[in-house]
Amino acid sequence: MTTQRNLWPYAIIATFVLFAGYIGYMVQQAMRTEVELVSPDYYKQELAYQQRMESVARTAALPAPVQVRYEAAAQRLTLELPVALAAAGVRGQVHFFRPSDQKLDFTLPFVPTGQPARQLLSTARLRPGHWRLRLDFTAGGRAYFIEEELSI
């Protein structure tokens, strides 16, 4: 009479050995990979981020909002500041970002004129699609910032 060997114990042991080997390999790979989570100018970046948040809060606290109006028929974008900022010597930049194509990004100077302070920009050269507009300006020595989504 021949006895048959049961292979289940060997299969279970082999599975545990292979699993332990795989885990060991993954730990080894994780230990070899260098990851630098902090940039060399971390504090400078943190300060810039904090200043940006203060600019956003200052803009939100204005008595009237900064108006961003797009007129598709006239292919024109109107940026209008509240009357409170009109006489404050406003200077800044308008950044146009195209999330789908970085090569289309560009920056224009922001120099509003008149009463109320406004600037008209032609959108004829903008390709149709989704754009992100960032208006970064100073008035009376204080920084302001607004970001808007546009569909051209």
XYZ file of C-alpha atoms in Angstrom:
152
model
C 0.000 0.000 0.000
C 1.367 3.348 -1.007
C 0.733 6.437 0.985
C 0.007 9.677 -0.741
C 1.631 12.785 0.542
C -0.522 15.798 1.249
C 0.894 18.902 -0.566
C -1.174 21.510 1.281
C 1.301 22.143 4.115
C 4.111 22.699 1.590
C 1.959 25.070 -0.470
C 1.039 27.118 2.615
C 4.688 27.351 3.703
C 5.790 28.296 0.169
C 3.107 31.024 0.059
C 4.319 32.502 3.365
C 7.969 32.374 2.224
C 7.139 34.078 -1.097
C 5.052 36.732 0.662
C 7.836 37.437 3.170
C 10.360 37.666 0.309
C 8.125 40.112 -1.560
C 7.670 42.287 1.552
C 11.447 42.207 2.154
C 12.060 43.298 -1.454
C 9.548 46.168 -1.141
C 11.157 47.337 2.122
C 14.573 47.256 0.457
C 13.284 49.330 -2.481
C 11.658 51.831 -0.113
C 14.893 52.203 1.850
C 16.928 52.823 -1.332
C 14.591 55.498 -2.692
C 15.620 58.996 -1.665
C 12.730 61.345 -1.092
C 13.263 64.943 -0.152
C 10.031 66.340 1.189
C 11.404 69.749 2.095
C 12.725 72.097 -0.552
C 15.926 74.049 0.092
C 13.984 77.319 0.269
C 11.087 75.946 2.294
C 10.798 78.941 4.625
C 10.914 81.393 1.725
C 8.108 79.488 -0.008
C 6.085 79.372 3.204
C 6.467 83.130 3.649
C 5.374 83.748 0.049
C 2.355 81.473 0.567
C 1.432 83.314 3.759
C 1.694 86.657 1.974
C -0.538 85.332 -0.832
C -3.177 84.240 1.689
C -3.074 87.678 3.314
C -3.522 89.283 -0.128
C -6.533 87.060 -0.836
C -8.072 87.927 2.541
C -7.449 91.647 1.970
C -9.132 91.426 -1.452
C -12.132 89.601 0.021
C -12.459 92.313 2.683
C -12.817 95.135 0.132
C -16.116 97.060 0.377
C -16.956 96.010 -3.189
C -15.559 93.058 -5.153
C -13.065 93.317 -7.995
C -15.168 92.894 -11.147
C -13.992 90.547 -13.915
C -16.390 90.596 -16.875
C -15.935 88.740 -20.141
C -17.896 89.940 -23.163
C -17.769 87.217 -25.804
C -19.367 89.280 -28.592
C -16.852 92.113 -28.201
C -13.949 89.726 -27.427
C -13.143 91.863 -24.418
C -12.302 91.320 -20.775
C -13.006 94.139 -18.331
C -11.194 94.321 -14.997
C -12.718 96.902 -12.676
C -11.578 97.838 -9.176
C -13.761 99.170 -6.381
C -13.907 102.961 -6.010
C -11.960 102.696 -2.740
C -8.844 101.612 -4.677
C -9.219 103.968 -7.652
C -6.944 106.748 -6.352
C -4.374 104.480 -4.712
C -1.850 104.234 -7.583
C -2.677 100.705 -8.676
C -0.033 98.632 -10.472
C 0.187 94.926 -11.031
C 0.055 92.013 -13.437
C -2.617 89.935 -15.101
C -1.557 86.308 -15.577
C -3.407 84.128 -18.075
C -2.937 80.401 -17.463
C -4.146 77.680 -19.798
C -4.350 74.473 -17.711
C -4.310 72.263 -20.819
C -1.297 73.910 -22.518
C 1.436 75.676 -20.581
C 2.905 77.165 -23.774
C -0.126 79.465 -24.082
C 0.418 81.103 -20.662
C 1.301 84.801 -20.694
C 1.379 87.884 -18.470
C 0.226 91.452 -19.119
C 0.735 94.597 -17.052
C -2.254 95.765 -15.032
C -2.542 99.551 -15.126
C -6.170 100.569 -14.655
C -7.241 104.073 -15.605
C -10.292 106.270 -15.185
C -12.960 106.496 -12.561
C -13.834 103.776 -11.647
C -10.388 102.246 -12.189
C -10.691 99.740 -15.012
C -8.659 98.087 -17.720
C -9.986 96.606 -20.949
C -8.159 93.631 -22.448
C -8.732 92.087 -25.859
C -9.346 88.343 -25.830
C -8.983 87.956 -29.593
C -5.653 86.139 -29.272
C -6.913 83.694 -26.626
C -7.740 80.243 -27.907
C -11.216 78.997 -27.046
C -11.386 76.877 -23.942
C -10.727 77.023 -20.225
C -8.451 79.759 -18.841
C -7.438 80.764 -15.342
C -6.907 84.481 -14.744
C -4.832 85.700 -11.805
C -4.832 89.387 -10.998
C -1.973 90.343 -8.693
C -1.757 94.064 -7.868
C -0.750 96.616 -5.268
C -2.715 99.688 -4.248
C -1.611 102.116 -1.600
C 1.365 99.919 -0.736
C -0.824 96.871 0.015
C -0.939 93.686 -2.042
C -4.167 92.233 -3.445
C -4.876 89.025 -5.341
C -7.829 87.490 -7.133
C -8.151 84.358 -9.254
C -10.998 83.708 -11.695
C -11.929 80.919 -14.082
C -12.792 81.930 -17.664
C -14.349 80.039 -20.538
C -13.522 81.652 -23.852
